[in-house]
C-alpha cells in the first residue's frame, strides 16, 4: 500500500472517483481494478435516444507504468463490439485522444465520455471502410497503429 | 475545472490549512480542494507552478510531461503553448525556502518516450499522422523505389487506420543507410 508507484497512486484516485461518481451509463468492475490497477474493465450502456440504446458494451483499459504520461490502451472487448464508423470489429477504436492527442490531464472518465459521445453522435451504424483489411493486418495493440484521423465529426 | 481564476485559488488557499501531501484520498468531498490539485497527478500540487493559461501543476509532473513530448510542448489541460520559462512558481506563506522548483529538477527520472516513427532527425515528417517510407530511387537495384504516401489517400484503400508495418520501416531504414553508404562511396571514390 505504501509502495504505490505514481501511476498506481493516480489510478487509485481515478478509480475512487469513478466508483463514487461515474458518468451516466458507465460502470467500472471495481473488484478487478482493485486487484490489478493496471487493467480495468468498464461497462458502457448505449445512451437512450441514440442508435445504441439498449446495448451494453465492455471496454478494456490497460495502463503502463508511465501513465498518465503515456496514454492507456483502450479497446472494446467481449461479444458485442459497437458497429460504428470509427470502431473496428476487433474492438480497436480510432480516437485521437488515445494516441496523438493524449494529455496527462485526461482520465479514464474523460476517455469514457469521449467514447460515449462518439457513439451518441453516430448517424448510421457501419464498420470502417477498411475494416477487413485493418483487422487482418493490425498489431494487437491499437497504439501501434499509425492512425489517420481524418474526420472529427462522427 | 479550468475556468477558476487565480485570485479565487489564492483566496481559498489562505482559508484552509493543507500541508502538502494528503495521505488519504478518502476525504475529498469538498470540491474546493480540487482547486489546488495538480492537473497531472491529481494530488495536492507540490513545488507548484502555474502556466500562463492558469493551470496548476507540480513542477516535477509538468517537467516530466515536457520531457515526454519535447517537440510539442502544450498545456495538458487546454493545449496552449507552454514552456519551462513561461510558468510561474507559487510560494505559499508557510514555505520555508523560496527556491524556484525549476532549479531542482529533475527529481524524478525523465520519461523517455520515443515516438516509433520519428527516429530520423533529418526527415522531420511523420508527425502529422501519415505514414512515410523512404527509399532511394536511383539505387542500382530495381526494387529500391521511393514510396511517399502523404496527402493523397491510397487509391484502393481509404487510409483510415494504416497498420504500422515494422518490417517495412526497418527495411526502409536499412535501405537508407545502404544508400547513404553508397553515396559516400561515390563521393570518396
Ligand atoms: Zn503533480
Ligand atoms: Zn492551460
GROMACS .gro file of C-alpha atoms and ligand atoms in nm:
model
  345
    1UNK     CA    1   0.000   0.000   0.000
    2UNK     CA    2   0.274   0.243   0.091
    3UNK     CA    3   0.490   0.143  -0.202
    4UNK     CA    4   0.249   0.266  -0.465
    5UNK     CA    5   0.406   0.400  -0.780
    6UNK     CA    6   0.296   0.741  -0.906
    7UNK     CA    7   0.087   0.578  -1.178
    8UNK     CA    8  -0.085   0.346  -0.932
    9UNK     CA    9  -0.145   0.635  -0.699
   10UNK     CA   10  -0.317   0.830  -0.970
   11UNK     CA   11  -0.512   0.526  -1.091
   12UNK     CA   12  -0.629   0.462  -0.736
   13UNK     CA   13  -0.763   0.817  -0.719
   14UNK     CA   14  -0.933   0.781  -1.055
   15UNK     CA   15  -1.087   0.453  -0.953
   16UNK     CA   16  -1.228   0.601  -0.633
   17UNK     CA   17  -1.388   0.890  -0.815
   18UNK     CA   18  -1.521   0.667  -1.091
   19UNK     CA   19  -1.682   0.438  -0.834
   20UNK     CA   20  -1.825   0.729  -0.642
   21UNK     CA   21  -1.933   0.948  -0.927
   22UNK     CA   22  -1.949   0.760  -1.258
   23UNK     CA   23  -2.065   0.923  -1.582
   24UNK     CA   24  -2.416   0.810  -1.686
   25UNK     CA   25  -2.420   0.459  -1.829
   26UNK     CA   26  -2.062   0.385  -1.724
   27UNK     CA   27  -1.963   0.134  -1.455
   28UNK     CA   28  -1.624   0.000  -1.363
   29UNK     CA   29  -1.551  -0.350  -1.242
   30UNK     CA   30  -1.412  -0.219  -0.915
   31UNK     CA   31  -1.309  -0.552  -0.773
   32UNK     CA   32  -1.099  -0.643  -1.072
   33UNK     CA   33  -0.943  -0.297  -1.093
   34UNK     CA   34  -0.852  -0.301  -0.727
   35UNK     CA   35  -0.674  -0.630  -0.774
   36UNK     CA   36  -0.475  -0.503  -1.067
   37UNK     CA   37  -0.474  -0.127  -1.104
   38UNK     CA   38  -0.309  -0.153  -1.444
   39UNK     CA   39  -0.602  -0.325  -1.612
   40UNK     CA   40  -0.963  -0.221  -1.585
   41UNK     CA   41  -1.287  -0.346  -1.734
   42UNK     CA   42  -1.554  -0.085  -1.792
   43UNK     CA   43  -1.915  -0.145  -1.887
   44UNK     CA   44  -2.086   0.109  -2.104
   45UNK     CA   45  -2.451   0.136  -2.194
   46UNK     CA   46  -2.567   0.287  -2.519
   47UNK     CA   47  -2.732   0.620  -2.431
   48UNK     CA   48  -3.106   0.639  -2.473
   49UNK     CA   49  -3.223   0.817  -2.784
   50UNK     CA   50  -2.915   0.702  -2.978
   51UNK     CA   51  -2.859   0.416  -3.224
   52UNK     CA   52  -2.704   0.216  -2.942
   53UNK     CA   53  -2.988   0.243  -2.695
   54UNK     CA   54  -3.035  -0.080  -2.502
   55UNK     CA   55  -2.694  -0.217  -2.598
   56UNK     CA   56  -2.424  -0.293  -2.348
   57UNK     CA   57  -2.056  -0.282  -2.426
   58UNK     CA   58  -1.739  -0.377  -2.249
   59UNK     CA   59  -1.419  -0.175  -2.265
   60UNK     CA   60  -1.074  -0.279  -2.157
   61UNK     CA   61  -0.824  -0.024  -2.031
   62UNK     CA   62  -0.458  -0.119  -1.998
   63UNK     CA   63  -0.216   0.121  -1.835
   64UNK     CA   64   0.160   0.125  -1.848
   65UNK     CA   65   0.375   0.235  -1.558
   66UNK     CA   66   0.423   0.563  -1.743
   67UNK     CA   67   0.057   0.652  -1.710
   68UNK     CA   68  -0.063   0.930  -1.720
   69UNK     CA   69   0.224   1.048  -1.940
   70UNK     CA   70   0.159   0.753  -2.164
   71UNK     CA   71  -0.197   0.702  -2.289
   72UNK     CA   72  -0.397   0.396  -2.184
   73UNK     CA   73  -0.457   0.118  -2.435
   74UNK     CA   74  -0.834   0.116  -2.480
   75UNK     CA   75  -1.031  -0.144  -2.676
   76UNK     CA   76  -1.381  -0.280  -2.688
   77UNK     CA   77  -1.387  -0.644  -2.582
   78UNK     CA   78  -1.647  -0.913  -2.538
   79UNK     CA   79  -1.923  -1.033  -2.765
   80UNK     CA   80  -2.079  -0.701  -2.855
   81UNK     CA   81  -1.844  -0.461  -3.033
   82UNK     CA   82  -2.036  -0.147  -3.132
   83UNK     CA   83  -2.091  -0.112  -3.505
   84UNK     CA   84  -1.954   0.234  -3.571
   85UNK     CA   85  -1.751   0.401  -3.849
   86UNK     CA   86  -1.457   0.451  -3.612
   87UNK     CA   87  -1.466   0.119  -3.430
   88UNK     CA   88  -1.314  -0.189  -3.589
   89UNK     CA   89  -1.468  -0.529  -3.544
   90UNK     CA   90  -1.168  -0.635  -3.335
   91UNK     CA   91  -1.251  -0.363  -3.083
   92UNK     CA   92  -0.986  -0.110  -3.186
   93UNK     CA   93  -1.105   0.249  -3.169
   94UNK     CA   94  -0.988   0.528  -3.396
   95UNK     CA   95  -0.992   0.815  -3.149
   96UNK     CA   96  -0.714   1.071  -3.146
   97UNK     CA   97  -0.706   1.129  -2.770
   98UNK     CA   98  -0.596   0.767  -2.733
   99UNK     CA   99  -0.270   0.836  -2.917
  100UNK     CA  100  -0.160   1.165  -3.071
  101UNK     CA  101  -0.386   1.393  -2.873
  102UNK     CA  102  -0.344   1.223  -2.538
  103UNK     CA  103  -0.269   1.450  -2.245
  104UNK     CA  104  -0.195   1.358  -1.883
  105UNK     CA  105  -0.482   1.583  -1.779
  106UNK     CA  106  -0.721   1.338  -1.945
  107UNK     CA  107  -0.850   1.045  -1.744
  108UNK     CA  108  -1.041   0.721  -1.768
  109UNK     CA  109  -1.353   0.924  -1.712
  110UNK     CA  110  -1.282   1.170  -1.991
  111UNK     CA  111  -1.193   0.886  -2.228
  112UNK     CA  112  -1.525   0.718  -2.143
  113UNK     CA  113  -1.711   1.041  -2.204
  114UNK     CA  114  -1.543   1.084  -2.542
  115UNK     CA  115  -1.639   0.732  -2.641
  116UNK     CA  116  -1.997   0.781  -2.523
  117UNK     CA  117  -2.025   1.097  -2.728
  118UNK     CA  118  -1.861   0.933  -3.027
  119UNK     CA  119  -2.127   0.661  -3.012
  120UNK     CA  120  -2.408   0.903  -2.946
  121UNK     CA  121  -2.334   1.124  -3.245
  122UNK     CA  122  -2.333   0.830  -3.486
  123UNK     CA  123  -2.598   0.855  -3.757
  124UNK     CA  124  -2.552   0.525  -3.932
  125UNK     CA  125  -2.427   0.202  -3.789
  126UNK     CA  126  -2.149   0.077  -4.010
  127UNK     CA  127  -1.796  -0.053  -3.979
  128UNK     CA  128  -1.499   0.150  -4.105
  129UNK     CA  129  -1.442   0.112  -4.482
  130UNK     CA  130  -1.110  -0.060  -4.430
  131UNK     CA  131  -1.230  -0.287  -4.151
  132UNK     CA  132  -1.149  -0.617  -4.321
  133UNK     CA  133  -0.801  -0.509  -4.423
  134UNK     CA  134  -0.719  -0.345  -4.093
  135UNK     CA  135  -0.838  -0.631  -3.875
  136UNK     CA  136  -0.627  -0.872  -4.077
  137UNK     CA  137  -0.308  -0.670  -4.067
  138UNK     CA  138  -0.308  -0.465  -3.748
  139UNK     CA  139  -0.099  -0.515  -3.439
  140UNK     CA  140  -0.273  -0.643  -3.131
  141UNK     CA  141  -0.206  -0.314  -2.961
  142UNK     CA  142  -0.404  -0.030  -3.122
  143UNK     CA  143  -0.144   0.216  -3.000
  144UNK     CA  144   0.096   0.070  -3.254
  145UNK     CA  145  -0.132   0.178  -3.534
  146UNK     CA  146  -0.042   0.496  -3.712
  147UNK     CA  147  -0.393   0.630  -3.720
  148UNK     CA  148  -0.503   0.870  -3.981
  149UNK     CA  149  -0.752   1.092  -3.808
  150UNK     CA  150  -0.945   1.227  -4.097
  151UNK     CA  151  -1.282   1.302  -3.957
  152UNK     CA  152  -1.370   1.452  -3.626
  153UNK     CA  153  -1.738   1.493  -3.691
  154UNK     CA  154  -1.860   1.147  -3.602
  155UNK     CA  155  -1.246   2.282  -1.384
  156UNK     CA  156  -1.033   2.507  -1.594
  157UNK     CA  157  -1.219   2.830  -1.551
  158UNK     CA  158  -1.110   2.907  -1.199
  159UNK     CA  159  -0.945   3.242  -1.172
  160UNK     CA  160  -0.615   3.273  -0.997
  161UNK     CA  161  -0.743   3.513  -0.737
  162UNK     CA  162  -1.002   3.263  -0.622
  163UNK     CA  163  -0.739   2.999  -0.585
  164UNK     CA  164  -0.530   3.227  -0.370
  165UNK     CA  165  -0.824   3.314  -0.151
  166UNK     CA  166  -0.908   2.951  -0.098
  167UNK     CA  167  -0.551   2.878  -0.022
  168UNK     CA  168  -0.548   3.110   0.278
  169UNK     CA  169  -0.876   2.979   0.413
  170UNK     CA  170  -0.771   2.625   0.451
  171UNK     CA  171  -0.483   2.452   0.610
  172UNK     CA  172  -0.337   2.191   0.393
  173UNK     CA  173   0.009   2.065   0.450
  174UNK     CA  174   0.132   1.917   0.128
  175UNK     CA  175   0.066   1.550   0.085
  176UNK     CA  176  -0.275   1.433   0.188
  177UNK     CA  177  -0.201   1.070   0.268
  178UNK     CA  178  -0.556   0.964   0.215
  179UNK     CA  179  -0.783   1.001  -0.082
  180UNK     CA  180  -1.096   0.933   0.114
  181UNK     CA  181  -1.199   1.281   0.224
  182UNK     CA  182  -1.204   1.469  -0.100
  183UNK     CA  183  -1.566   1.560  -0.090
  184UNK     CA  184  -1.522   1.931  -0.076
  185UNK     CA  185  -1.491   2.048  -0.432
  186UNK     CA  186  -1.280   2.339  -0.313
  187UNK     CA  187  -0.990   2.107  -0.260
  188UNK     CA  188  -0.971   2.027  -0.626
  189UNK     CA  189  -0.856   2.379  -0.691
  190UNK     CA  190  -0.514   2.304  -0.553
  191UNK     CA  191  -0.472   1.969  -0.717
  192UNK     CA  192  -0.210   1.914  -0.980
  193UNK     CA  193  -0.375   1.851  -1.314
  194UNK     CA  194  -0.145   1.557  -1.378
  195UNK     CA  195  -0.104   1.351  -1.061
  196UNK     CA  196  -0.432   1.471  -0.903
  197UNK     CA  197  -0.253   1.517  -0.571
  198UNK     CA  198  -0.218   1.849  -0.396
  199UNK     CA  199   0.040   2.026  -0.608
  200UNK     CA  200   0.395   2.004  -0.476
  201UNK     CA  201   0.652   2.255  -0.593
  202UNK     CA  202   0.356   2.413  -0.760
  203UNK     CA  203   0.380   2.607  -1.081
  204UNK     CA  204   0.110   2.780  -1.282
  205UNK     CA  205   0.112   2.812  -1.657
  206UNK     CA  206   0.027   3.140  -1.826
  207UNK     CA  207  -0.306   2.984  -1.918
  208UNK     CA  208  -0.373   2.944  -1.546
  209UNK     CA  209  -0.332   2.571  -1.499
  210UNK     CA  210  -0.173   2.433  -1.187
  211UNK     CA  211   0.082   2.151  -1.178
  212UNK     CA  212   0.352   2.008  -0.962
  213UNK     CA  213   0.669   2.117  -1.132
  214UNK     CA  214   0.803   1.757  -1.139
  215UNK     CA  215   0.483   1.642  -1.311
  216UNK     CA  216   0.486   1.919  -1.568
  217UNK     CA  217   0.856   1.869  -1.627
  218UNK     CA  218   0.804   1.503  -1.700
  219UNK     CA  219   0.530   1.589  -1.948
  220UNK     CA  220   0.752   1.841  -2.123
  221UNK     CA  221   1.022   1.574  -2.147
  222UNK     CA  222   0.772   1.325  -2.284
  223UNK     CA  223   0.676   1.541  -2.578
  224UNK     CA  224   0.966   1.781  -2.630
  225UNK     CA  225   0.858   1.866  -2.983
  226UNK     CA  226   0.513   1.977  -2.892
  227UNK     CA  227   0.510   2.148  -2.552
  228UNK     CA  228   0.145   2.219  -2.478
  229UNK     CA  229  -0.055   2.264  -2.161
  230UNK     CA  230  -0.205   1.925  -2.073
  231UNK     CA  231  -0.535   2.087  -1.986
  232UNK     CA  232  -0.601   2.343  -2.258
  233UNK     CA  233  -0.330   2.273  -2.518
  234UNK     CA  234  -0.200   2.628  -2.505
  235UNK     CA  235   0.170   2.665  -2.579
  236UNK     CA  236   0.374   2.621  -2.265
  237UNK     CA  237   0.742   2.628  -2.179
  238UNK     CA  238   0.976   2.597  -1.887
  239UNK     CA  239   1.047   2.969  -1.895
  240UNK     CA  240   0.684   3.067  -1.902
  241UNK     CA  241   0.549   2.901  -1.591
  242UNK     CA  242   0.520   3.084  -1.261
  243UNK     CA  243   0.630   2.910  -0.941
  244UNK     CA  244   0.390   2.956  -0.650
  245UNK     CA  245   0.518   3.024  -0.300
  246UNK     CA  246   0.270   2.990  -0.015
  247UNK     CA  247   0.306   3.179   0.310
  248UNK     CA  248   0.437   2.883   0.503
  249UNK     CA  249   0.705   2.772   0.265
  250UNK     CA  250   1.043   2.797   0.432
  251UNK     CA  251   1.269   2.824   0.136
  252UNK     CA  252   1.161   3.015  -0.168
  253UNK     CA  253   1.364   2.808  -0.400
  254UNK     CA  254   1.246   2.804  -0.758
  255UNK     CA  255   1.128   2.447  -0.811
  256UNK     CA  256   1.256   2.464  -1.166
  257UNK     CA  257   1.612   2.477  -1.031
  258UNK     CA  258   1.597   2.144  -0.853
  259UNK     CA  259   1.481   1.936  -1.140
  260UNK     CA  260   1.465   1.663  -1.241
  261UNK     CA  261   1.374   1.498  -0.914
  262UNK     CA  262   1.240   1.201  -1.100
  263UNK     CA  263   1.394   1.026  -1.395
  264UNK     CA  264   1.261   1.172  -1.714
  265UNK     CA  265   1.006   0.970  -1.901
  266UNK     CA  266   1.174   0.862  -2.217
  267UNK     CA  267   0.910   0.808  -2.473
  268UNK     CA  268   1.041   0.758  -2.819
  269UNK     CA  269   0.794   0.809  -3.095
  270UNK     CA  270   0.805   0.499  -3.311
  271UNK     CA  271   0.824   0.673  -3.646
  272UNK     CA  272   1.037   0.972  -3.575
  273UNK     CA  273   1.388   0.842  -3.548
  274UNK     CA  274   1.523   1.035  -3.843
  275UNK     CA  275   1.615   1.382  -3.737
  276UNK     CA  276   1.688   1.470  -4.097
  277UNK     CA  277   1.341   1.385  -4.218
  278UNK     CA  278   1.106   1.575  -4.000
  279UNK     CA  279   0.785   1.442  -4.146
  280UNK     CA  280   0.594   1.164  -3.981
  281UNK     CA  281   0.437   1.386  -3.722
  282UNK     CA  282   0.116   1.470  -3.898
  283UNK     CA  283  -0.048   1.133  -3.883
  284UNK     CA  284   0.071   0.993  -4.213
  285UNK     CA  285   0.289   0.704  -4.291
  286UNK     CA  286   0.608   0.755  -4.481
  287UNK     CA  287   0.861   0.512  -4.603
  288UNK     CA  288   1.178   0.625  -4.759
  289UNK     CA  289   1.395   0.471  -5.024
  290UNK     CA  290   1.636   0.585  -5.289
  291UNK     CA  291   1.501   0.560  -5.641
  292UNK     CA  292   1.836   0.584  -5.817
  293UNK     CA  293   1.988   0.297  -5.633
  294UNK     CA  294   2.128   0.041  -5.873
  295UNK     CA  295   1.880  -0.227  -5.780
  296UNK     CA  296   1.538  -0.222  -5.931
  297UNK     CA  297   1.333  -0.271  -5.618
  298UNK     CA  298   1.460   0.031  -5.431
  299UNK     CA  299   1.181   0.267  -5.508
  300UNK     CA  300   1.072   0.560  -5.304
  301UNK     CA  301   0.731   0.539  -5.156
  302UNK     CA  302   0.575   0.855  -5.037
  303UNK     CA  303   0.215   0.849  -4.942
  304UNK     CA  304   0.129   1.165  -4.767
  305UNK     CA  305  -0.155   1.393  -4.858
  306UNK     CA  306  -0.317   1.157  -5.101
  307UNK     CA  307  -0.515   0.855  -4.991
  308UNK     CA  308  -0.406   0.526  -5.133
  309UNK     CA  309  -0.611   0.450  -5.442
  310UNK     CA  310  -0.792   0.136  -5.337
  311UNK     CA  311  -0.791   0.170  -4.963
  312UNK     CA  312  -0.917   0.461  -4.758
  313UNK     CA  313  -0.637   0.540  -4.516
  314UNK     CA  314  -0.848   0.524  -4.208
  315UNK     CA  315  -0.608   0.328  -3.996
  316UNK     CA  316  -0.285   0.233  -4.159
  317UNK     CA  317  -0.131  -0.055  -3.974
  318UNK     CA  318   0.223   0.021  -3.899
  319UNK     CA  319   0.444  -0.222  -4.071
  320UNK     CA  320   0.751  -0.257  -3.861
  321UNK     CA  321   0.929  -0.471  -4.111
  322UNK     CA  322   0.878  -0.222  -4.386
  323UNK     CA  323   1.003   0.054  -4.161
  324UNK     CA  324   1.308  -0.143  -4.071
  325UNK     CA  325   1.382  -0.229  -4.431
  326UNK     CA  326   1.348   0.128  -4.545
  327UNK     CA  327   1.595   0.231  -4.279
  328UNK     CA  328   1.836  -0.036  -4.390
  329UNK     CA  329   1.797   0.079  -4.748
  330UNK     CA  330   1.850   0.438  -4.648
  331UNK     CA  331   2.174   0.352  -4.474
  332UNK     CA  332   2.286   0.145  -4.768
  333UNK     CA  333   2.208   0.438  -4.993
  334UNK     CA  334   2.397   0.679  -4.772
  335UNK     CA  335   2.698   0.449  -4.768
  336UNK     CA  336   2.671   0.416  -5.143
  337UNK     CA  337   2.660   0.793  -5.189
  338UNK     CA  338   2.953   0.839  -4.954
  339UNK     CA  339   3.143   0.578  -5.152
  340UNK     CA  340   3.060   0.764  -5.476
  341UNK     CA  341   3.185   1.089  -5.329
  342UNK     CA  342   3.503   0.942  -5.192
  343UNK     CA  343   3.589   0.728  -5.491
  344LIG    ZN1  344   0.150   1.657  -0.982
  345LIG    ZN1  345  -0.369   2.551  -1.988
   0.00000   0.00000   0.00000
